[in-house]
Coordinates of C-alpha atoms and ligand atoms in Angstrom, one line a residue:
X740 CA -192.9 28.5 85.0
X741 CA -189.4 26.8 85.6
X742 CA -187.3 29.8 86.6
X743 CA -190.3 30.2 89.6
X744 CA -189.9 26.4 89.9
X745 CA -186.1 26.2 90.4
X746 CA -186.3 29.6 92.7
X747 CA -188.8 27.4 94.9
X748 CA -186.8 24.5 95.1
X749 CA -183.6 26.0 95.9
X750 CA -185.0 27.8 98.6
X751 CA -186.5 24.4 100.0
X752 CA -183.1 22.6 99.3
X753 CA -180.6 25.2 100.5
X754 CA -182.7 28.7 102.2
X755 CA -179.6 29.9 103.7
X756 CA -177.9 30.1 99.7
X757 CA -177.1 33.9 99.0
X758 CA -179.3 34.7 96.0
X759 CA -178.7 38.6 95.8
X760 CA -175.3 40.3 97.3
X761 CA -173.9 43.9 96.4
X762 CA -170.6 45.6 96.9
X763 CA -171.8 47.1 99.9
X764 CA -172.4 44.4 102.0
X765 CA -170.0 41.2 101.8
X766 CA -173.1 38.6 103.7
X767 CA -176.3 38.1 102.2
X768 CA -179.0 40.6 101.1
X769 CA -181.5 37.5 100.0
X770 CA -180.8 34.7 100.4
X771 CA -183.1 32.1 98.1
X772 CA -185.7 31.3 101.1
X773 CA -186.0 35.0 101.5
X774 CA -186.4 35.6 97.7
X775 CA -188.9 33.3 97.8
X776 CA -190.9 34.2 101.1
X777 CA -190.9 37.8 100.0
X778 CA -192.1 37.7 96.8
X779 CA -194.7 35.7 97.9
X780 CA -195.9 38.0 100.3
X781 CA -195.6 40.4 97.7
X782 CA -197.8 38.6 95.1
X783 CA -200.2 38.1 97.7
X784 CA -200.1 42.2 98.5
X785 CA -200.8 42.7 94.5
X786 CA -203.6 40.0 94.4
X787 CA -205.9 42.0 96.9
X788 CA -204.3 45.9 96.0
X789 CA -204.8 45.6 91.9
X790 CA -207.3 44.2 89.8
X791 CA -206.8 40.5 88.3
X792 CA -206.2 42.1 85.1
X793 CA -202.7 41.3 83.9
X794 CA -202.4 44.9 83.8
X795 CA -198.7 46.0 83.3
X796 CA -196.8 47.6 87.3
X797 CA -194.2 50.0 86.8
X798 CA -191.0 49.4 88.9
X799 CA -188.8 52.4 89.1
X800 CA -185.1 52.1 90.6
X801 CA -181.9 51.2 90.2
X802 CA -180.6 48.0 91.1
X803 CA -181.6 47.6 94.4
X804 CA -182.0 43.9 95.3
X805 CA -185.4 44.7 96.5
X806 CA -186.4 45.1 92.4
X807 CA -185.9 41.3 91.7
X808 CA -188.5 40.9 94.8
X809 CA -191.0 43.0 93.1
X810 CA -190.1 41.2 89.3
X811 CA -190.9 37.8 91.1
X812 CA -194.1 39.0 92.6
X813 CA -195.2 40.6 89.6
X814 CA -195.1 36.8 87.9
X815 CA -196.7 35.1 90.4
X816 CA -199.7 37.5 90.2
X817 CA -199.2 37.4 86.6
X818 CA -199.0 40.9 86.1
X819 CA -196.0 42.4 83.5
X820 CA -193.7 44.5 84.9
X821 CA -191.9 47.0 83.6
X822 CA -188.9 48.2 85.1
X823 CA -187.8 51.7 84.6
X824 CA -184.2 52.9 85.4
X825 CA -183.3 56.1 87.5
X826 CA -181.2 57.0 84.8
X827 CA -184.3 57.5 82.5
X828 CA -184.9 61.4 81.9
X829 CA -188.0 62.8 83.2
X830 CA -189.5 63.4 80.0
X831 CA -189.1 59.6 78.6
X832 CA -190.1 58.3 81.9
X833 CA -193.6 60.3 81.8
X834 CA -194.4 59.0 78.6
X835 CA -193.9 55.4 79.6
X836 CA -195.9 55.9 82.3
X837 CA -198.9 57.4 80.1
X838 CA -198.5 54.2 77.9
X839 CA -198.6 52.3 80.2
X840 CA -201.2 53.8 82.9
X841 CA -200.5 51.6 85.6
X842 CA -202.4 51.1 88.6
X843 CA -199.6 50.9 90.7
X844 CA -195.9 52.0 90.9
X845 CA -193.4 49.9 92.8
X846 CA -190.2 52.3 93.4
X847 CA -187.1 51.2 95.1
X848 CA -185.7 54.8 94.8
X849 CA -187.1 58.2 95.7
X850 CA -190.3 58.9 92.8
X851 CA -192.4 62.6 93.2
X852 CA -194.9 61.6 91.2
X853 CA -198.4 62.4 92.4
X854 CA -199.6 60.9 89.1
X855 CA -199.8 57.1 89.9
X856 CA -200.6 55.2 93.2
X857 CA -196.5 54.6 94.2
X858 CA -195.6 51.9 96.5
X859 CA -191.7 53.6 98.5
X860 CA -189.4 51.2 99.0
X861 CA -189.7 51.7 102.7
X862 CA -193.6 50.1 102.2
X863 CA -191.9 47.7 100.1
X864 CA -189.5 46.1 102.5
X865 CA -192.5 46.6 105.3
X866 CA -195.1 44.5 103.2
X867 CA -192.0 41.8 102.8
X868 CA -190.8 41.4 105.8
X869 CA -195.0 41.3 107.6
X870 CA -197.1 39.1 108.5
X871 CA -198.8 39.3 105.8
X872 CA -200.7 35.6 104.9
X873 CA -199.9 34.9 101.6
X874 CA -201.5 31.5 101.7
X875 CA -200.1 28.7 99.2
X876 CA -199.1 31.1 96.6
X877 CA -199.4 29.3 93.0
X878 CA -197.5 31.5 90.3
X879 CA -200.7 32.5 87.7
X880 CA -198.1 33.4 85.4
X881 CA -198.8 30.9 82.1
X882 CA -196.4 30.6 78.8
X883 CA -198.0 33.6 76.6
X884 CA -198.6 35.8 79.4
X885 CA -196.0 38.5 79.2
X886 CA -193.9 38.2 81.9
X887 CA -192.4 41.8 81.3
X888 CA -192.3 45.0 79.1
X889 CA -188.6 46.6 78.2
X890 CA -188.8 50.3 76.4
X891 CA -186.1 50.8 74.3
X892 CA -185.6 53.8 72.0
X893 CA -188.1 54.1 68.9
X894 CA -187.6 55.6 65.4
X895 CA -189.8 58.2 66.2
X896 CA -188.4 59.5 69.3
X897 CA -191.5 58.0 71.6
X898 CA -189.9 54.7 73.2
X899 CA -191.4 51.3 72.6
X900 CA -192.3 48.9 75.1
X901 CA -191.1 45.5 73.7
X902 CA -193.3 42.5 75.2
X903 CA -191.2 39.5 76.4
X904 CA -193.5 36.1 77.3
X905 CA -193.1 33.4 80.2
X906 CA -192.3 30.9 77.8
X907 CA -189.8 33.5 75.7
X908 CA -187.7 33.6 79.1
X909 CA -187.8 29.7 80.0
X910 CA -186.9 28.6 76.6
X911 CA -184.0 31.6 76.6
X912 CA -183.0 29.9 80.2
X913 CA -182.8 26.5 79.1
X914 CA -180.1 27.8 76.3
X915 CA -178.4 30.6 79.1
X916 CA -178.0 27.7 81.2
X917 CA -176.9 25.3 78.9
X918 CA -174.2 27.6 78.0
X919 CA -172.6 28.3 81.4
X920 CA -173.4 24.5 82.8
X921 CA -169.4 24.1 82.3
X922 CA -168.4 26.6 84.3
X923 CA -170.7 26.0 87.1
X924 CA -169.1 24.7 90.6
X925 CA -169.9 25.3 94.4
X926 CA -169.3 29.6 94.3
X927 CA -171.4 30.1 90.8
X928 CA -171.7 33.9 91.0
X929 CA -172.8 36.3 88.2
X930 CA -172.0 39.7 87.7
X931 CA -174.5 42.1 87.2
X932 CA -173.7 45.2 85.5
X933 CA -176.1 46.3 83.2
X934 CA -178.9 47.9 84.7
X935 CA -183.1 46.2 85.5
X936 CA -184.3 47.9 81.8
X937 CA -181.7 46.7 79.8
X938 CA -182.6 42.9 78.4
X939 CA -178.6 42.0 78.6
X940 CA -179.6 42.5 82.6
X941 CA -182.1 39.2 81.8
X942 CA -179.0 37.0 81.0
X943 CA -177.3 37.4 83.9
X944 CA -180.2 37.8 86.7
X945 CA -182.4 34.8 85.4
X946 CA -179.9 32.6 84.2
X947 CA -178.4 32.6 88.1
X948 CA -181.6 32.3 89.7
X949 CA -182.5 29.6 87.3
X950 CA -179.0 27.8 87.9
X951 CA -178.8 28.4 91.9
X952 CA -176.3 31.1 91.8
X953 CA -175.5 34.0 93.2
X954 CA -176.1 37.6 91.5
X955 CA -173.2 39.7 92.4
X956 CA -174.8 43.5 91.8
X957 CA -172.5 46.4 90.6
X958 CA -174.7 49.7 91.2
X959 CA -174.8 52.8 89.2
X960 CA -173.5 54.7 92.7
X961 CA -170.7 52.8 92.0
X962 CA -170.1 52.5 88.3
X963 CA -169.2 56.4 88.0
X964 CA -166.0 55.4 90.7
X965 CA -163.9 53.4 88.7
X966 CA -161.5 53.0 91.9
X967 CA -164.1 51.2 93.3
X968 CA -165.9 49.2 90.2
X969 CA -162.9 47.5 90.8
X970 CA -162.9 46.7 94.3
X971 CA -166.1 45.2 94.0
X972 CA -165.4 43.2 91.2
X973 CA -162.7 42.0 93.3
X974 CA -164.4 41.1 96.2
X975 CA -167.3 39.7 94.0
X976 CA -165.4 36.6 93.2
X977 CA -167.2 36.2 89.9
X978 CA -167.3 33.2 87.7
X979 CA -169.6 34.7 84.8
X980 CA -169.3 38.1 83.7
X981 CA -172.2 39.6 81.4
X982 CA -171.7 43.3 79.7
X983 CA -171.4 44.8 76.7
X984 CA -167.8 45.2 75.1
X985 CA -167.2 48.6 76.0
X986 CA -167.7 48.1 79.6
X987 CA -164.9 45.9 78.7
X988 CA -163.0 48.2 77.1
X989 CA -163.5 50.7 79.9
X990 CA -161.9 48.1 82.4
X991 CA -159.5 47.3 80.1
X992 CA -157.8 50.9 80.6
X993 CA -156.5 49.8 83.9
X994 CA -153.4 47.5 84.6
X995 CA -155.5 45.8 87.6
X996 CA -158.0 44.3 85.3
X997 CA -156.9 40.7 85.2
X998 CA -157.4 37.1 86.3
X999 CA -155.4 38.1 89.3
X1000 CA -158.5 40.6 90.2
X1001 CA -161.4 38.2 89.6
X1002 CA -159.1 35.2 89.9
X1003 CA -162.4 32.9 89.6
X1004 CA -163.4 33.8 86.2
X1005 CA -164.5 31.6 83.8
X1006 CA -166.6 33.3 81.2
X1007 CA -166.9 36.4 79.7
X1008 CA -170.6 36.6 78.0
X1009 CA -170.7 39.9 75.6
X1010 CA -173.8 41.1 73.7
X1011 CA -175.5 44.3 72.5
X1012 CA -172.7 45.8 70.1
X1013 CA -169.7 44.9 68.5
X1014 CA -167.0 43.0 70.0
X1015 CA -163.8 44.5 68.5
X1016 CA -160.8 42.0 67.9
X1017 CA -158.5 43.8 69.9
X1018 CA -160.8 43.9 72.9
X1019 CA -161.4 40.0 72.5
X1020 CA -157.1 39.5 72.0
X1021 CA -156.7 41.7 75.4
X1022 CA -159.1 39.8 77.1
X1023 CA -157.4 36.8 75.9
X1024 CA -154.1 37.8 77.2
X1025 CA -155.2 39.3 80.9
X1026 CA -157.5 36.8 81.2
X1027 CA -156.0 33.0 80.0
X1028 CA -158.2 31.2 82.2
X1029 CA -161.5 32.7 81.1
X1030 CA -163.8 31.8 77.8
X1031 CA -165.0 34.6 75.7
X1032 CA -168.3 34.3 74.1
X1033 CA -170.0 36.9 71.5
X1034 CA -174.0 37.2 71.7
X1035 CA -175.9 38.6 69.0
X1036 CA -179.6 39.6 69.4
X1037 CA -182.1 42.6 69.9
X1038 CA -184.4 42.9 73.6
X1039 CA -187.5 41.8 70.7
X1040 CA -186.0 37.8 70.4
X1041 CA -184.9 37.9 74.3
X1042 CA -181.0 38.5 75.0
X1043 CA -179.4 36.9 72.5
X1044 CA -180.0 34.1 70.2
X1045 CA -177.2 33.5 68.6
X1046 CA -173.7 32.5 70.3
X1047 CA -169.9 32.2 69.6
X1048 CA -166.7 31.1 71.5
X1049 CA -164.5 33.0 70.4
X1050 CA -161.3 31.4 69.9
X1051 CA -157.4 33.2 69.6
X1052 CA -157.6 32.7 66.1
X1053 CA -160.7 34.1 65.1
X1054 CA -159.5 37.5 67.3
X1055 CA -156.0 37.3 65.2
X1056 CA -157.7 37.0 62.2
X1057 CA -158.5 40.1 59.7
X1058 CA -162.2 39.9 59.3
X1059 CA -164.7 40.7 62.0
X1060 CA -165.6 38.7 64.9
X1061 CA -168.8 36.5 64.2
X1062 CA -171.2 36.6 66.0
X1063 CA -171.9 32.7 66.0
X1064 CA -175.0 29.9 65.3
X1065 CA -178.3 30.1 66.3
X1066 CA -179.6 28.3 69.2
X1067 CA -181.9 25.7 68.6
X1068 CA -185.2 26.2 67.9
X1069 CA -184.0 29.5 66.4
X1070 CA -183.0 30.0 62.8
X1071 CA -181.7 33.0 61.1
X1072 CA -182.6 34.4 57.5
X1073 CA -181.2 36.9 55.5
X1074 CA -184.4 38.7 53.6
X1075 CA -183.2 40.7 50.4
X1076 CA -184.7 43.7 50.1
X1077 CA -187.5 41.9 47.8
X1078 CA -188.0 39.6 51.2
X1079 CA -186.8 36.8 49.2
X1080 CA -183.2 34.7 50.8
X1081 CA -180.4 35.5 50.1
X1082 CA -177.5 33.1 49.7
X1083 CA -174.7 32.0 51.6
X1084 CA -172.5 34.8 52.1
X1085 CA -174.7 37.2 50.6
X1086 CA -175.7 40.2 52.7
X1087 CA -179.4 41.3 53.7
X1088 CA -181.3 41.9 56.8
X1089 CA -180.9 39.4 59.7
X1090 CA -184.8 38.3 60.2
X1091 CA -185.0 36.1 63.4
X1092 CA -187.6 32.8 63.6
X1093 CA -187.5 31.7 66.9
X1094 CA -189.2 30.5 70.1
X1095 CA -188.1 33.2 72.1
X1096 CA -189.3 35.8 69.5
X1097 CA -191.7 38.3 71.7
X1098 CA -195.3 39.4 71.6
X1099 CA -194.5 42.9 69.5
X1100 CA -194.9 46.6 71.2
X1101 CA -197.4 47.4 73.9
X1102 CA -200.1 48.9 72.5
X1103 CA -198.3 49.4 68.8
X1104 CA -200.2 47.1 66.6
X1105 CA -198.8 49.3 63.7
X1106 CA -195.2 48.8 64.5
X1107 CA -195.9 45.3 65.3
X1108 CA -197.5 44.7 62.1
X1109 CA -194.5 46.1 60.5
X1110 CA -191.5 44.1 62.5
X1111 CA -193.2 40.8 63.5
X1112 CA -194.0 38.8 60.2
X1113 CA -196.1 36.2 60.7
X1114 CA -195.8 32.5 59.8
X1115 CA -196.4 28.9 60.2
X1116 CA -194.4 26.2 62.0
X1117 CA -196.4 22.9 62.2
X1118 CA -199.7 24.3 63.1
X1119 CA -198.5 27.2 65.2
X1120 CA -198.6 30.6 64.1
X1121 CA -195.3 32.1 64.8
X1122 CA -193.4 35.6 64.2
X1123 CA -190.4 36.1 62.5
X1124 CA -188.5 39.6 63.5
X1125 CA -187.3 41.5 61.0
X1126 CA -184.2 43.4 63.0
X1127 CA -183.1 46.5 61.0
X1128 CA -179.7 44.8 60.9
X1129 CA -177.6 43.9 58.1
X1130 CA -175.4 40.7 57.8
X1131 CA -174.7 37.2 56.1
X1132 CA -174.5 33.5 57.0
X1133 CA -171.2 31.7 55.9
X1134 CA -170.9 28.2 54.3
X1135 CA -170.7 26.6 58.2
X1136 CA -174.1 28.6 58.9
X1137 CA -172.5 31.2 61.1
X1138 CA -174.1 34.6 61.8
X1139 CA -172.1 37.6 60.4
X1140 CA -173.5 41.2 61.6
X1141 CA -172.5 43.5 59.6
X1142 CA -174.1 47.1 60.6
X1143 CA -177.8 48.4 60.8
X1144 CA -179.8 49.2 57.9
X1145 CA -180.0 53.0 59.4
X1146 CA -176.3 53.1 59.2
X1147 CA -175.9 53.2 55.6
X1148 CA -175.6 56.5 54.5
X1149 CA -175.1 58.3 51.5
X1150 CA -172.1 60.9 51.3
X1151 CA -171.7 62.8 48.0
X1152 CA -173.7 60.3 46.1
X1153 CA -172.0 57.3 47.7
X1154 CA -173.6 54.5 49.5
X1155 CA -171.2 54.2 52.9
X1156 CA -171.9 51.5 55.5
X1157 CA -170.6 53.4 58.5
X1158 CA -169.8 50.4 60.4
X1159 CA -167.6 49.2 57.4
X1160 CA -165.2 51.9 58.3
X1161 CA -165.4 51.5 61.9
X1162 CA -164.4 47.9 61.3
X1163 CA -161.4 49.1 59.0
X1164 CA -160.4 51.7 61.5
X1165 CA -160.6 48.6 64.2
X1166 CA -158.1 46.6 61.7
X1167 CA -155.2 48.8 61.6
X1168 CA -153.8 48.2 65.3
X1169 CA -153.5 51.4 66.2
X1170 CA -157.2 52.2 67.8
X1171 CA -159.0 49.6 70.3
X1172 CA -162.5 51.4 69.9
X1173 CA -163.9 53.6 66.7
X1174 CA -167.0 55.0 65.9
X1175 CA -167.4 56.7 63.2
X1176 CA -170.3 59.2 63.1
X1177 CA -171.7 61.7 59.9
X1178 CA -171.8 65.6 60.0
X1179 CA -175.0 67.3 58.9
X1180 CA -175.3 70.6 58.7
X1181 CA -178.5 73.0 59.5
X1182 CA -180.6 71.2 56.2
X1183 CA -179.7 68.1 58.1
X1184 CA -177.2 67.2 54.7
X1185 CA -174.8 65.5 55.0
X1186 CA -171.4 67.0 55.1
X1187 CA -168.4 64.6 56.3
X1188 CA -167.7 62.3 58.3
X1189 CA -165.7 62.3 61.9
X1190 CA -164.6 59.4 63.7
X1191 CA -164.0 59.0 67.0
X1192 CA -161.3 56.5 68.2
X1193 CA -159.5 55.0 71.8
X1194 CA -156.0 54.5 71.2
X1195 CA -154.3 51.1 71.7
X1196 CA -152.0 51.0 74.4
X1197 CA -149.0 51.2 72.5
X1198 CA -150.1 54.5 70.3
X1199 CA -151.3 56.3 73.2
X1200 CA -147.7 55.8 74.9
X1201 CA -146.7 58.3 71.6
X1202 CA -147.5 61.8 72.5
X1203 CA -147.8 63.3 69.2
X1204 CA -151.6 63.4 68.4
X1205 CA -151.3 65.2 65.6
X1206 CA -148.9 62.5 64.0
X1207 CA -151.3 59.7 65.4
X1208 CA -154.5 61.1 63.4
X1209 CA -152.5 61.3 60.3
X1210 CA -151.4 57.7 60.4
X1211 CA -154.4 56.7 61.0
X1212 CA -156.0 58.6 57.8
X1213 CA -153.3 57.4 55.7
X1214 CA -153.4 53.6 56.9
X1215 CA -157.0 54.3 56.5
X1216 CA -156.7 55.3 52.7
X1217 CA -154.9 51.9 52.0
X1218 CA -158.1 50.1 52.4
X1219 CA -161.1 52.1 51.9
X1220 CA -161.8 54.7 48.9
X1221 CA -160.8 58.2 49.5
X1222 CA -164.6 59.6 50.3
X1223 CA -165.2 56.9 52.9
X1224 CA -162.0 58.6 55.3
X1225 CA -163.6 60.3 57.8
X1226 CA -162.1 63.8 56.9
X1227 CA -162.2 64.5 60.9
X1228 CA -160.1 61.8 63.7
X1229 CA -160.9 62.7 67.7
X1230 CA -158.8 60.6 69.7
X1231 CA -160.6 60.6 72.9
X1232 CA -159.2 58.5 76.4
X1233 CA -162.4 56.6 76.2
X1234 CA -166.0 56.8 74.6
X1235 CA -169.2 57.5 76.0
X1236 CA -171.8 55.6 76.9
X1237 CA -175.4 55.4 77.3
X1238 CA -177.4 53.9 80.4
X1239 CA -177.2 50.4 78.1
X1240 CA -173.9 50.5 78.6
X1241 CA -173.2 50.7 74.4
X1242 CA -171.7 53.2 73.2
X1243 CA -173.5 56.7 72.8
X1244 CA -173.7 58.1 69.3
X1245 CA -176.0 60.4 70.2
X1246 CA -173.4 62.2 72.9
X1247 CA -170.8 62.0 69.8
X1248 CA -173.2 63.4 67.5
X1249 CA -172.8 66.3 69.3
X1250 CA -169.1 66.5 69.6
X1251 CA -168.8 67.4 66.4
Ligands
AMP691 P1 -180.9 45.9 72.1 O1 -182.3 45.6 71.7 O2 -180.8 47.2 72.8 O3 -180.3 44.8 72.9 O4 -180.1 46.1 70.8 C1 -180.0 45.1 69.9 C2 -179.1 45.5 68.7 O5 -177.7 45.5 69.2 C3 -179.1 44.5 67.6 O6 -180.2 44.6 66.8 C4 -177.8 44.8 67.0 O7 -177.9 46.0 66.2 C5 -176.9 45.1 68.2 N1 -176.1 43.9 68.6 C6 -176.5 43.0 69.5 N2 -175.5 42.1 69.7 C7 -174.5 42.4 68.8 C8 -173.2 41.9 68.5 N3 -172.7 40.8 69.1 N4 -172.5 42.5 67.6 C9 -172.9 43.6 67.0 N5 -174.1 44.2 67.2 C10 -174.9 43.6 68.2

């Protein structure tokens, strides 16, 4: 595999290169010979502890350096792994670990579970740092062997464990890299925000192993202290920074966030939810020596395979930020509901055919069957992914998103895309974030709609709320009919979010 190939060379080139630092400790945690001498030893430990079956390991934790040890092992012994977040609730985490049935449990944090064979992180960093012969290790890890398994949240309330390949995560590195070659000089550090379970976490981790940088990691201890998000980010001296927009938009709410914090930074690489135009025209202004880029794509097609500078005039402009071209070997279709294309600028669901498409859902052949359409490219059978989400290609070929299929709803016998309003609410300058979100009631009918919106800088400075909300509904009713104007406004100082770092419309849902 290349990214093992790279990892080995750099540490035979330059050992001493930090590979992995953290806010709290300014020298090295690994360095690239250590990355590489531990997971080694590591591999070797899971060679002789589990059977050669290519058996999915659990790794349970949060961000501790220690995790990218284990993920490295786990490839050269060519077993999956499948990290799991602290953040997880019980519940969802004992169900992924009856899908999965591991025979071990790697976990860098504190895990009663007397249900699995667990590995403390204590035993961990013992087995690493041993004596341990691990021999010539030779990563078994091949192109289709799935290299790891991500759960994300399922339709019907079980997660699903979406199955990423070797070759999907090479072929996604060659583009990753590609894309931040221009920014690379002899301090090429990454910020790591988003946490091991999240795919968005791939693009930042891999794609600086793969390019000899160092990962700069922001931990969840830390992420609830805004105070001292910020020192870190300052001391991290970051040159690519990888989270979703409203991470962003959370920064954004203090004065300090600025080139003259992270006065190294180059590129901002978004993904995983809609980049508003304000956010992107803030951005801009606090930050004139840094690219922005918007990445569109779902943890089943790796990351992101679709990519767009985006440029002063696109944030200026009216219409919603695209979300860019494919990269190669991908392309995009837009199905109509029949499954035949649709045409330029016509609107349907966004089906992806490309080389980093995954395997489907562990042990969901159903589910699989129903997203992952098969088909032919040459003489290889291929999947296409069908992604739930509704958009449009323009004459130039660029990707417009335009909402999920389960955000249309229907209000008093109207068909409302939900995201349609958000994006209206986005336009009138007044609100930097908006999510707009429908009221059931006890039948689960729906009722009405509230949205919830951040003020821009300039209304929030107003103090009358009241007045706010009303300019808002009235600005609203210039541009949308009257029944798609959320009959409720909550101005809120900033919006939730889940462990993804999107926003989270569940916690709204119950605001209301
Ligand atoms: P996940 O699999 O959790 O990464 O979520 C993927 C979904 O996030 C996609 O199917 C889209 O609905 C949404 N998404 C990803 N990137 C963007 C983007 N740039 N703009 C809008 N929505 C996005």
């Amino acid at each position: 595999m290349q990214l093992l190939e790279n990892i080995k060379q750099y540490a035979q080139e330059c050992p001493k290169r930090i590979a992995v630092r953290n806010d709290s400790c300014r020298e090295a945690v690994l360095t690239y010979e250590a990355l590489e001498r531990f997971s080694n030893v590591l591999a070797a430990y899971i060679n002789q502890n589990v059977p050669k079956d290519k058996s999915p390991i659990i790794v349970y934790g949060n961000k501790n350096p220690y995790m990218l040890v284990i993920f490295l092992a786990c490839m050269k012994a060519a077993h999956p792994y499948c990290p799991v977040d602290t953040s997880m609730p019980r519940e969802r985490m004992r169900d992924i670990m009856e899908t999965i049935q591991p025979h071990i449990v790697f976990a860098a944090e504190s895990l009663q579970d007397d249900f699995f064979s667990v590995i403390p992180l204590e035993e961990i960093v013992r087995i690493c740092n041993g004596e341990q012969d691990c021999g010539n290790i030779i990563p078994a890890i091949q192109g289709d062997d799935i290299l790891y398994i991500l759960f994300t949240s399922g339709s019907t309330g079980k997660p699903k464990g979406v199955e990423i390949t070797a070759g999907c995560i090479d072929r996604f590195l060659q583009w990753s890299e590609s894309m931040v070659k221009p920014y690379q000089g002899d301090d090429f550090v990454f910020l790591n925000q988003s946490p091991f379970s999240f795919d968005l976490s791939v693009m930042d981790v891999y794609t600086s192993l793969f390019t000899g940088g160092t990962l700069y990691i922001i931990d969840d201890a830390i992420q609830d202290k805004f105070k001292r998000v910020l020192q870190a980010m300052e001391q991290s001296e970051a040159v690519v920074w990888v989270s979703t927009p409203s991470l962003a938009d959370m920064c954004l709410m203090s004065k300090k966030f600025s080139q003259a914090l992270l006065p190294k930074l180059k590129m901002f690489f978004f993904c995983g939810e809609v980049l508003p135009n304000m956010t992107a025209k803030r951005l801009m202004d606090r930050f004139p020596a840094a690219d922005i880029i918007n990445a569109y794509g779902p943890t089943e097609a790796t990351v992101a395979v679709t990519s767009q500078i985006i440029t002063r005039e696109l944030a200026e402009d009216e219409s919603a930020l695209p979300v860019g071209k494919p990269k190669p070997d991908c392309s995009i279709e837009i199905w109509r509901t029949d499954g035949t294309l649709a045409d330029r600028n016509e609107a349907g669901e966004i089906v992806i055919k490309s080389d980093t498409v995954g395997r489907g859902y562990f042990r969901q052949p159903e589910l699989t069957k129903a997203a992952f359409v098969p088909y032919l490219q040459g003489f290889e059978q291929r999947y296409a992914y069908k992604t739930g989400d509704q958009g449009y290609l323009d004459e130039d070929g660029v990707l417009h998103f335009s909402g999920r299929s389960d955000m249309q709803i229907q209000l008093h016998g109207y068909r409302i895309e939900l995201s349609d309003i958000e994006q209206n609410l986005l336009r009138l300058g007044i609100v930097s974030s908006a999510v707009v979100i429908p009221k059931l009631d006890a039948h689960n009918k729906l009722r009405r709609l509230a949205a919830f919106v951040v003020l821009a800088p300039d209304a929030a400075e107003q103090n009358d709320e009241q007045k706010i909300r009303n300019r808002i509904k009235e600005a609203l009713s210039q541009r949308l009919p009257e029944y798609m104007v959320p009959s409720k406004i909550i101005c809120l100082s900033e919006l939730p979010r889940n462990q993804n770092g999107k926003v989270d419309r569940k916690k709204l849902q119950m605001l209301i």
